């Protein structure tokens, strides 16, 4: 019978044992050595499947680290993958911060304490949908700097960053007694340059890590470098990525360095829930059948973009990250388990149960797959030592119970859902002379208290068939009806199993091997938890709990949402193995008497805190008088501010008044435009913009309030100027030019669906109408020409779907001008031509930063004040008149007490901002991040770790909306009681 593989290997009296404590190189221990071959990594010669959870320490309070890491371990993860965010550790030049929530060394130490290996990804570029891809904002102010290349200025600061960070990682490598086993060089570099073009820069960064003492293997993802192991980042297409890695590096392990379990979300975009739990399971099976021996789940827990750290990505002008980085990951933003967590845990338990076979196996060539099966199925296989795992895939549109026949004539019933891939075990060795064949998923295979335990799961009510080959097999006892049939020709016993909501346990004896079958439905499997045992050699299981926690003192607690659910404890628990209902278990552990009406009342769920009835309000009168007038506006970095708001202000004269335009040729964030203190528009589509305004006759004051919405986290052109950069202009025009393009004799409408073969050249004419400047902004195709001259667009990719191109130097005054570009795709979300005159530049700008927007005078907001129901639509249609504070930015302040919560409950707090517009949220001095009530985010996380007995909640709303409907909530699992598991 097999010994459980472990990443934690100690030598004690010549035996390898599992140890859940930190591993160090002491006099009585062998130092760990990490090696690898083309199949897998090996620790002290033992093959290991790296099952890694990506968790970013900087996206949560440090008080949440332990619980999240424990939940990753409980899901079968043996490794933690984390980026290191430069801008978190050096927010201002030379001001380093590795304390509190930024103490990444403590995070690595905690991983080690919990027995988790670490993949360290120091960047310096990390992407991560994080502001500026992790670079500090001030780096963009350095003269002549170019990012992610061998630019002297850039490398100087990278070296200073490495000098601070790399020693923290170096001291925690396995060679130094820690658990860091891999370190990544840069990140996804092939997306901007191929390996040959990237080589010089990647080697510089590689050598920077080596010279500072990194001695564990170096890895890369999406693009390689000499002396490193390359991994692949993807959600689908496992075969193609594997083939590419194998062609480039045939002698290295194949890892999925980022397996995208979900996706990010952006303001105004759809909820990113397209990667369903069923699809997640399928993709994981694709990875296993292809032969990868390492998976890093990006993200396993996403967390939150507190402060201004949410980034911006390419693909359109305004893809700004929401404050939540939930990512639709296995653990949600609040650290709660999800259906995806259950899927990940189940598949990971399967990997752990049959890891040795998966790690040693080779793919069965297609021509050697002799499995016979009905139409609508396909089969692939992996084999080692005459043992097989067949991956059976359904191509049908409905669930089906069917059969497959092995090469030797054995026929096995199986059940496959539409699009599902199930692993079928074929004569897999469990112990001496004991073999299993099964189409049901076996998620546990280990010795507990002298018995070989097999956990067998399937959908509720489903029948599954298990074949055991063993001499003289007999049923010793069973908690469920057992249907078993012996093949008279050989020692093969076929078990018909039925998967009910109630767990079933069958005890067998096969010679000198005791076997226990634990038969579960999928729901029970989702609530099955594998925990470290008291003995280092064994684990123990808890079945029936929605979630499980392991406290620092070793105490185990579990939550129960259904008191009538059966709870089963297996292994070396304090009170032995047990079976109870949830109601009985709570009564037994929390009271000395059976559960009564009074004890049920004691389990009443806690009530969320309540905001003070009448918030205080401070109206903000926009005024930029902090700095003297200057020639042109300054962007955020020039102003010396990383996040928040900048107010730009200047005066202009209008001879006649009425409607006119303001043209903003370089605007990279959302902006509210005011004339004479009256809001004119909210600019959402940025890059360049033209805004209709209503001017008064004579003197006018223009104000533009810009919120920094996140710097590009990924692009060949990182480091865009945030806020209003460069001059602005009065007058001009904006033309939507998606329609009326010409191709041969056809007229093409680019705002409609078109299917044009061979990318025909499109053309469209325009007139300047007295203007001498032009900007094209939107989904521009590469190969753009103006009046026959091609416009260079360095670093452009069609799939970016967005560019801002200055056409001014190509214009012909007094003539009809012509645009030409190849057709790429349609419909296009945006393609605008902005025309204006150089002579109409606005001057005399005044600016103010965050300080000018702080609340000055508080007054009580009357309860029941009529809410502002005009909404975002009114803000974009112009000329909205302020009325009793409507449309005027405002701060709101509440106080609230955190209610006493029994230790039987574990609560999470969030705030729902119904009816508000856009702004920022603050709690007890902590910046909770941006909000914008255009979806998909509705609720905002309030970390319990940042709560006090008396709390202050501050909210800045750009429109001064009425806050009558704001309220605090607990998440749903907060209502479920937790009990000690003993």
CSV table of C-alpha atoms in Angstrom, one decimal, residues 352-742:
chain,number,residue,atom,x,y,z
A,352,UNK,CA,-3.2,13.6,-4.0
A,353,UNK,CA,-4.8,10.2,-3.8
A,354,UNK,CA,-3.2,9.0,-7.0
A,355,UNK,CA,-0.2,11.4,-7.2
A,356,UNK,CA,2.5,8.8,-7.7
A,357,UNK,CA,0.7,7.4,-10.7
A,358,UNK,CA,0.1,10.8,-12.3
A,359,UNK,CA,3.7,11.9,-11.7
A,360,UNK,CA,5.3,8.7,-13.2
A,361,UNK,CA,2.8,8.3,-16.0
A,362,UNK,CA,3.2,8.9,-19.7
A,363,UNK,CA,0.5,9.7,-22.2
A,364,UNK,CA,-0.9,6.7,-24.0
A,365,UNK,CA,-0.4,7.3,-27.8
A,366,UNK,CA,-3.8,7.7,-29.5
A,367,UNK,CA,-3.3,4.6,-31.7
A,368,UNK,CA,-2.7,2.5,-28.5
A,369,UNK,CA,-6.0,3.6,-26.8
A,370,UNK,CA,-8.0,0.4,-27.1
A,371,UNK,CA,-11.0,1.4,-25.0
A,372,UNK,CA,-14.3,0.7,-26.8
A,373,UNK,CA,-17.0,3.3,-26.2
A,374,UNK,CA,-20.3,4.6,-27.7
A,375,UNK,CA,-20.4,7.5,-30.1
A,376,UNK,CA,-20.3,10.9,-28.5
A,377,UNK,CA,-17.4,10.0,-26.2
A,378,UNK,CA,-13.7,10.2,-26.6
A,379,UNK,CA,-10.9,8.7,-24.5
A,380,UNK,CA,-7.3,9.6,-23.7
A,381,UNK,CA,-5.1,7.9,-21.2
A,382,UNK,CA,-2.0,8.0,-19.0
A,383,UNK,CA,-0.1,4.9,-17.9
A,384,UNK,CA,2.7,3.8,-15.6
A,385,UNK,CA,3.7,0.3,-14.5
A,386,UNK,CA,0.7,-1.3,-16.2
A,387,UNK,CA,-1.7,1.0,-14.4
A,388,UNK,CA,-4.0,3.3,-16.3
A,389,UNK,CA,-6.0,6.4,-15.8
A,390,UNK,CA,-8.4,6.9,-18.7
A,391,UNK,CA,-9.9,10.4,-19.2
A,392,UNK,CA,-13.4,9.9,-20.8
A,393,UNK,CA,-14.9,13.0,-22.3
A,394,UNK,CA,-18.5,13.5,-23.3
A,395,UNK,CA,-19.4,15.4,-26.5
A,396,UNK,CA,-23.1,15.0,-26.0
A,397,UNK,CA,-25.7,17.5,-25.0
A,398,UNK,CA,-27.1,15.7,-22.0
A,399,UNK,CA,-26.0,13.6,-19.1
A,400,UNK,CA,-25.8,9.9,-19.9
A,401,UNK,CA,-25.2,6.6,-18.2
A,402,UNK,CA,-23.2,4.4,-20.5
A,403,UNK,CA,-20.4,1.8,-20.6
A,404,UNK,CA,-16.9,1.5,-21.8
A,405,UNK,CA,-15.0,-1.8,-22.5
A,406,UNK,CA,-11.3,-2.2,-21.7
A,407,UNK,CA,-8.9,-4.1,-24.0
A,408,UNK,CA,-9.2,-7.3,-22.0
A,409,UNK,CA,-13.0,-7.3,-22.2
A,410,UNK,CA,-13.9,-5.9,-18.9
A,411,UNK,CA,-17.0,-3.6,-19.2
A,412,UNK,CA,-17.6,-0.7,-16.8
A,413,UNK,CA,-20.7,1.4,-16.4
A,414,UNK,CA,-20.0,5.1,-16.1
A,415,UNK,CA,-22.0,8.4,-16.0
A,416,UNK,CA,-20.8,11.5,-17.8
A,417,UNK,CA,-22.3,15.0,-17.8
A,418,UNK,CA,-22.4,17.1,-21.0
A,419,UNK,CA,-18.9,18.3,-21.7
A,420,UNK,CA,-17.5,16.6,-18.7
A,421,UNK,CA,-14.2,14.7,-18.5
A,422,UNK,CA,-14.1,12.0,-15.9
A,423,UNK,CA,-11.0,10.0,-14.8
A,424,UNK,CA,-11.5,6.2,-15.0
A,425,UNK,CA,-9.1,4.2,-12.9
A,426,UNK,CA,-8.0,0.9,-14.6
A,427,UNK,CA,-6.4,-1.7,-12.4
A,428,UNK,CA,-4.6,0.9,-10.2
A,429,UNK,CA,-2.7,-0.7,-7.4
A,430,UNK,CA,-3.9,0.1,-3.9
A,431,UNK,CA,-1.9,-2.4,-1.9
A,432,UNK,CA,-0.1,-5.7,-2.4
A,433,UNK,CA,-2.5,-7.8,-4.6
A,434,UNK,CA,-5.3,-5.2,-4.3
A,435,UNK,CA,-6.3,-3.2,-7.4
A,436,UNK,CA,-9.2,-0.9,-8.2
A,437,UNK,CA,-11.1,-0.1,-11.3
A,438,UNK,CA,-13.6,2.8,-11.0
A,439,UNK,CA,-15.6,5.3,-13.1
A,440,UNK,CA,-16.6,7.2,-9.9
A,441,UNK,CA,-14.2,9.8,-8.6
A,442,UNK,CA,-12.0,8.5,-5.8
A,443,UNK,CA,-10.9,11.5,-3.7
A,444,UNK,CA,-9.0,9.8,-0.9
A,445,UNK,CA,-6.7,6.8,-0.8
A,446,UNK,CA,-4.7,6.5,2.4
A,447,UNK,CA,-4.2,4.6,5.7
A,448,UNK,CA,-6.2,5.8,8.7
A,449,UNK,CA,-6.0,3.8,11.9
A,450,UNK,CA,-4.7,0.7,10.1
A,451,UNK,CA,-7.4,0.8,7.4
A,452,UNK,CA,-7.0,1.7,3.8
A,453,UNK,CA,-9.7,4.4,3.2
A,454,UNK,CA,-11.2,5.1,-0.2
A,455,UNK,CA,-13.5,8.1,-0.5
A,456,UNK,CA,-15.8,7.6,-3.5
A,457,UNK,CA,-18.0,10.4,-4.7
A,458,UNK,CA,-20.7,11.0,-7.3
A,459,UNK,CA,-23.9,13.1,-7.8
A,460,UNK,CA,-26.7,12.5,-5.4
A,461,UNK,CA,-28.8,9.5,-6.3
A,462,UNK,CA,-26.3,8.3,-8.8
A,463,UNK,CA,-25.2,4.7,-9.1
A,464,UNK,CA,-21.5,4.0,-9.5
A,465,UNK,CA,-19.6,0.8,-10.0
A,466,UNK,CA,-16.4,-0.1,-8.3
A,467,UNK,CA,-14.3,-3.2,-9.1
A,468,UNK,CA,-11.8,-4.5,-6.5
A,469,UNK,CA,-9.4,-7.3,-7.4
A,470,UNK,CA,-8.1,-8.9,-4.2
A,471,UNK,CA,-7.8,-12.4,-2.8
A,472,UNK,CA,-10.6,-13.6,-0.5
A,473,UNK,CA,-12.4,-10.2,-0.2
A,474,UNK,CA,-15.2,-10.1,2.3
A,475,UNK,CA,-17.6,-7.5,3.6
A,476,UNK,CA,-17.1,-7.1,7.3
A,477,UNK,CA,-19.8,-4.4,7.9
A,478,UNK,CA,-21.8,-1.7,6.2
A,479,UNK,CA,-24.0,1.2,7.0
A,480,UNK,CA,-25.7,0.9,3.7
A,481,UNK,CA,-27.1,-1.8,1.4
A,482,UNK,CA,-24.2,-3.5,-0.3
A,483,UNK,CA,-24.7,-5.1,-3.8
A,484,UNK,CA,-21.5,-7.0,-4.6
A,485,UNK,CA,-21.0,-9.6,-7.3
A,486,UNK,CA,-17.9,-11.8,-7.6
A,487,UNK,CA,-16.4,-12.8,-11.0
A,488,UNK,CA,-16.1,-16.6,-10.7
A,489,UNK,CA,-13.1,-16.5,-13.2
A,490,UNK,CA,-10.9,-14.4,-11.0
A,491,UNK,CA,-10.6,-12.5,-7.7
A,492,UNK,CA,-12.7,-9.6,-8.9
A,493,UNK,CA,-15.5,-8.1,-6.9
A,494,UNK,CA,-18.0,-5.6,-8.4
A,495,UNK,CA,-19.7,-3.2,-6.0
A,496,UNK,CA,-22.8,-1.4,-7.0
A,497,UNK,CA,-22.8,1.8,-5.0
A,498,UNK,CA,-25.5,4.3,-4.5
A,499,UNK,CA,-24.6,7.9,-3.5
A,500,UNK,CA,-27.1,9.3,-1.0
A,501,UNK,CA,-27.1,12.5,1.0
A,502,UNK,CA,-26.2,10.3,4.0
A,503,UNK,CA,-22.6,9.1,3.9
A,504,UNK,CA,-22.2,5.4,3.7
A,505,UNK,CA,-19.4,3.3,5.2
A,506,UNK,CA,-18.5,-0.2,4.0
A,507,UNK,CA,-15.7,-2.2,5.7
A,508,UNK,CA,-13.9,-4.9,3.8
A,509,UNK,CA,-11.1,-7.4,4.5
A,510,UNK,CA,-8.8,-8.5,1.6
A,511,UNK,CA,-6.3,-10.9,3.1
A,512,UNK,CA,-4.3,-8.9,5.6
A,513,UNK,CA,-5.5,-5.6,4.2
A,514,UNK,CA,-8.4,-3.8,5.9
A,515,UNK,CA,-10.3,-1.5,3.6
A,516,UNK,CA,-13.0,1.1,4.3
A,517,UNK,CA,-15.1,2.6,1.5
A,518,UNK,CA,-16.6,6.0,2.3
A,519,UNK,CA,-19.4,6.6,-0.2
A,520,UNK,CA,-20.5,10.2,-0.6
A,521,UNK,CA,-22.7,12.3,-2.8
A,522,UNK,CA,-21.2,15.4,-4.4
A,523,UNK,CA,-22.7,17.7,-1.7
A,524,UNK,CA,-21.1,15.6,1.1
A,525,UNK,CA,-17.8,15.5,-0.8
A,526,UNK,CA,-17.9,19.3,-0.9
A,527,UNK,CA,-18.2,19.2,2.9
A,528,UNK,CA,-15.4,16.7,3.4
A,529,UNK,CA,-12.2,18.1,4.9
A,530,UNK,CA,-8.8,16.4,5.1
A,531,UNK,CA,-6.7,17.7,8.1
A,532,UNK,CA,-3.4,16.9,9.6
A,533,UNK,CA,-3.6,14.2,12.2
A,534,UNK,CA,-2.1,14.0,15.7
A,535,UNK,CA,0.3,11.4,14.3
A,536,UNK,CA,2.7,12.7,11.6
A,537,UNK,CA,2.0,9.7,9.4
A,538,UNK,CA,-1.7,10.0,9.1
A,539,UNK,CA,-4.5,12.5,8.4
A,540,UNK,CA,-8.0,12.7,9.8
A,541,UNK,CA,-11.3,13.7,8.1
A,542,UNK,CA,-14.3,15.8,9.0
A,543,UNK,CA,-17.4,15.3,6.9
A,544,UNK,CA,-20.5,17.5,7.0
A,545,UNK,CA,-19.1,21.0,7.7
A,546,UNK,CA,-19.6,23.9,5.4
A,547,UNK,CA,-16.3,25.4,6.3
A,548,UNK,CA,-13.4,24.5,8.6
A,549,UNK,CA,-10.9,26.6,10.4
A,550,UNK,CA,-7.7,25.6,12.2
A,551,UNK,CA,-6.8,28.1,14.9
A,552,UNK,CA,-3.1,28.9,15.8
A,553,UNK,CA,-3.4,26.7,18.9
A,554,UNK,CA,-4.4,23.7,16.8
A,555,UNK,CA,-8.1,23.8,17.7
A,556,UNK,CA,-10.4,22.8,14.8
A,557,UNK,CA,-13.7,24.5,14.2
A,558,UNK,CA,-16.4,23.9,11.6
A,559,UNK,CA,-19.6,25.7,10.5
A,560,UNK,CA,-22.9,24.0,10.0
A,561,UNK,CA,-25.7,25.6,7.9
A,562,UNK,CA,-28.1,22.6,8.2
A,563,UNK,CA,-28.5,21.2,11.7
A,564,UNK,CA,-30.0,18.0,10.3
A,565,UNK,CA,-27.0,17.2,8.2
A,566,UNK,CA,-25.0,14.1,9.2
A,567,UNK,CA,-21.5,14.8,10.6
A,568,UNK,CA,-18.8,12.1,10.5
A,569,UNK,CA,-15.4,12.3,12.0
A,570,UNK,CA,-12.7,9.7,10.8
A,571,UNK,CA,-9.2,9.3,12.2
A,572,UNK,CA,-7.5,10.2,15.5
A,573,UNK,CA,-9.9,12.7,16.9
A,574,UNK,CA,-9.9,13.4,20.6
A,575,UNK,CA,-13.2,11.5,21.1
A,576,UNK,CA,-12.5,8.9,18.5
A,577,UNK,CA,-14.4,8.4,15.3
A,578,UNK,CA,-18.0,9.7,15.5
A,579,UNK,CA,-21.3,10.0,13.6
A,580,UNK,CA,-23.9,12.6,14.6
A,581,UNK,CA,-26.4,14.9,13.2
A,582,UNK,CA,-25.4,18.5,13.2
A,583,UNK,CA,-28.0,19.2,15.9
A,584,UNK,CA,-26.7,16.4,18.1
A,585,UNK,CA,-23.1,17.5,17.5
A,586,UNK,CA,-23.7,21.1,18.6
A,587,UNK,CA,-25.6,19.9,21.6
A,588,UNK,CA,-22.8,17.6,22.6
A,589,UNK,CA,-19.9,20.1,22.1
A,590,UNK,CA,-21.5,23.4,23.1
A,591,UNK,CA,-23.9,22.4,25.9
A,592,UNK,CA,-24.0,19.7,28.5
A,593,UNK,CA,-27.6,18.8,27.7
A,594,UNK,CA,-29.6,17.9,24.5
A,595,UNK,CA,-30.3,20.8,22.3
A,596,UNK,CA,-33.4,22.6,23.6
A,597,UNK,CA,-35.5,25.6,22.7
A,598,UNK,CA,-33.4,27.8,24.9
A,599,UNK,CA,-30.1,26.5,23.5
A,600,UNK,CA,-31.5,27.0,19.9
A,601,UNK,CA,-32.2,30.6,20.9
A,602,UNK,CA,-28.6,31.0,22.0
A,603,UNK,CA,-27.6,30.2,18.5
A,604,UNK,CA,-29.5,33.1,17.0
A,605,UNK,CA,-27.4,34.7,14.3
A,606,UNK,CA,-25.8,38.1,15.0
A,607,UNK,CA,-27.3,41.3,13.6
A,608,UNK,CA,-25.2,43.5,11.4
A,609,UNK,CA,-24.1,46.9,12.8
A,610,UNK,CA,-26.3,49.9,12.2
A,611,UNK,CA,-25.1,53.2,10.9
A,612,UNK,CA,-26.0,56.3,13.0
A,613,UNK,CA,-29.4,57.6,12.0
A,614,UNK,CA,-28.4,61.0,10.8
A,615,UNK,CA,-25.0,61.2,9.0
A,616,UNK,CA,-23.0,64.4,9.1
A,617,UNK,CA,-22.5,66.1,5.8
A,618,UNK,CA,-19.8,68.4,4.5
A,619,UNK,CA,-20.4,70.0,1.1
A,620,UNK,CA,-17.3,70.7,-0.9
A,621,UNK,CA,-17.0,73.9,-2.9
A,622,UNK,CA,-14.6,73.2,-5.7
A,623,UNK,CA,-11.8,75.7,-5.7
A,624,UNK,CA,-8.2,75.4,-7.0
A,625,UNK,CA,-6.2,78.1,-5.3
A,626,UNK,CA,-3.4,76.0,-3.8
A,627,UNK,CA,-1.0,76.8,-6.5
A,628,UNK,CA,-0.4,79.8,-8.7
A,629,UNK,CA,-1.6,79.7,-12.3
A,630,UNK,CA,0.7,77.8,-14.7
A,631,UNK,CA,0.9,77.4,-18.4
A,632,UNK,CA,-0.4,73.8,-18.6
A,633,UNK,CA,-2.0,71.3,-16.3
A,634,UNK,CA,0.2,68.8,-14.5
A,635,UNK,CA,-0.6,65.2,-14.3
A,636,UNK,CA,-0.7,63.2,-11.1
A,637,UNK,CA,2.9,62.2,-10.9
A,638,UNK,CA,4.1,65.8,-11.8
A,639,UNK,CA,1.9,67.1,-9.0
A,640,UNK,CA,3.4,64.6,-6.6
A,641,UNK,CA,0.3,62.6,-5.9
A,642,UNK,CA,-0.3,58.9,-6.5
A,643,UNK,CA,-4.1,58.4,-6.1
A,644,UNK,CA,-7.3,60.3,-5.3
A,645,UNK,CA,-8.4,63.5,-7.1
A,646,UNK,CA,-6.9,66.5,-8.9
A,647,UNK,CA,-9.0,69.6,-9.6
A,648,UNK,CA,-8.0,71.7,-12.7
A,649,UNK,CA,-9.3,75.2,-13.1
A,650,UNK,CA,-8.9,78.0,-15.6
A,651,UNK,CA,-10.9,81.0,-16.9
A,652,UNK,CA,-12.0,81.7,-20.4
A,653,UNK,CA,-14.1,84.3,-22.2
A,654,UNK,CA,-17.1,83.6,-24.3
A,655,UNK,CA,-18.3,86.5,-26.6
A,656,UNK,CA,-21.8,85.3,-27.0
A,657,UNK,CA,-22.3,82.4,-24.5
A,658,UNK,CA,-24.2,79.3,-25.4
A,659,UNK,CA,-23.0,75.8,-26.3
A,660,UNK,CA,-19.4,75.1,-27.2
A,661,UNK,CA,-16.8,72.4,-26.8
A,662,UNK,CA,-13.8,71.7,-24.6
A,663,UNK,CA,-11.3,69.3,-26.2
A,664,UNK,CA,-9.0,67.3,-23.9
A,665,UNK,CA,-6.4,65.6,-26.1
A,666,UNK,CA,-4.7,63.6,-23.3
A,667,UNK,CA,-7.1,62.5,-20.6
A,668,UNK,CA,-6.5,59.1,-19.0
A,669,UNK,CA,-9.2,59.0,-16.3
A,670,UNK,CA,-12.8,59.8,-15.7
A,671,UNK,CA,-13.5,63.5,-15.2
A,672,UNK,CA,-16.4,65.7,-14.2
A,673,UNK,CA,-16.5,69.0,-16.1
A,674,UNK,CA,-18.0,72.1,-14.5
A,675,UNK,CA,-18.6,75.6,-15.9
A,676,UNK,CA,-19.3,78.3,-13.3
A,677,UNK,CA,-19.8,75.6,-10.6
A,678,UNK,CA,-22.5,73.8,-12.7
A,679,UNK,CA,-21.7,70.2,-13.8
A,680,UNK,CA,-21.7,69.8,-17.5
A,681,UNK,CA,-20.6,66.2,-18.1
A,682,UNK,CA,-19.0,63.1,-16.7
A,683,UNK,CA,-16.4,62.0,-19.2
A,684,UNK,CA,-16.1,58.2,-19.2
A,685,UNK,CA,-14.5,57.3,-22.5
A,686,UNK,CA,-11.0,58.6,-22.2
A,687,UNK,CA,-7.7,58.7,-24.0
A,688,UNK,CA,-8.9,61.9,-25.6
A,689,UNK,CA,-12.3,63.5,-25.3
A,690,UNK,CA,-14.5,66.4,-26.4
A,691,UNK,CA,-17.2,67.7,-24.1
A,692,UNK,CA,-20.2,69.9,-24.8
A,693,UNK,CA,-20.5,72.8,-22.3
A,694,UNK,CA,-22.9,75.6,-21.7
A,695,UNK,CA,-20.9,78.9,-21.3
A,696,UNK,CA,-22.2,82.3,-20.1
A,697,UNK,CA,-21.6,85.4,-22.1
A,698,UNK,CA,-18.3,87.0,-21.0
A,699,UNK,CA,-16.2,85.6,-18.2
A,700,UNK,CA,-16.4,81.8,-17.3
A,701,UNK,CA,-14.6,79.5,-15.0
A,702,UNK,CA,-13.9,76.0,-16.2
A,703,UNK,CA,-13.2,73.2,-13.6
A,704,UNK,CA,-12.3,69.6,-14.3
A,705,UNK,CA,-12.3,67.2,-11.4
A,706,UNK,CA,-10.3,64.0,-12.2
A,707,UNK,CA,-10.2,60.9,-10.2
A,708,UNK,CA,-7.2,58.7,-10.7
A,709,UNK,CA,-8.9,55.4,-11.8
A,710,UNK,CA,-5.8,53.2,-12.1
A,711,UNK,CA,-2.7,53.1,-14.2
A,712,UNK,CA,-2.2,50.5,-16.9
A,713,UNK,CA,-1.3,47.2,-15.3
A,714,UNK,CA,-0.4,45.7,-18.7
A,715,UNK,CA,0.7,47.2,-22.0
A,716,UNK,CA,3.9,47.7,-24.0
A,717,UNK,CA,3.4,51.4,-23.2
A,718,UNK,CA,3.3,51.5,-19.4
A,719,UNK,CA,3.5,54.8,-17.6
A,720,UNK,CA,0.7,56.8,-19.1
A,721,UNK,CA,0.2,60.3,-17.6
A,722,UNK,CA,-2.8,60.2,-15.2
A,723,UNK,CA,-5.2,63.0,-15.0
A,724,UNK,CA,-5.2,65.9,-17.5
A,725,UNK,CA,-1.8,65.9,-19.2
A,726,UNK,CA,-0.9,68.7,-21.6
A,727,UNK,CA,-3.1,71.5,-22.9
A,728,UNK,CA,-6.8,71.7,-23.3
A,729,UNK,CA,-8.7,73.6,-26.0
A,730,UNK,CA,-11.9,75.6,-26.4
A,731,UNK,CA,-14.1,74.8,-29.3
A,732,UNK,CA,-13.6,72.0,-31.8
A,733,UNK,CA,-15.8,69.1,-32.5
A,734,UNK,CA,-16.2,65.3,-32.0
A,735,UNK,CA,-17.3,63.0,-34.8
A,736,UNK,CA,-18.3,59.4,-34.4
A,737,UNK,CA,-16.8,57.9,-37.5
A,738,UNK,CA,-17.7,54.3,-37.2
A,739,UNK,CA,-20.2,54.6,-40.1
A,740,UNK,CA,-19.8,55.1,-43.8
A,741,UNK,CA,-16.4,53.6,-44.5
A,742,UNK,CA,-15.8,52.6,-48.1
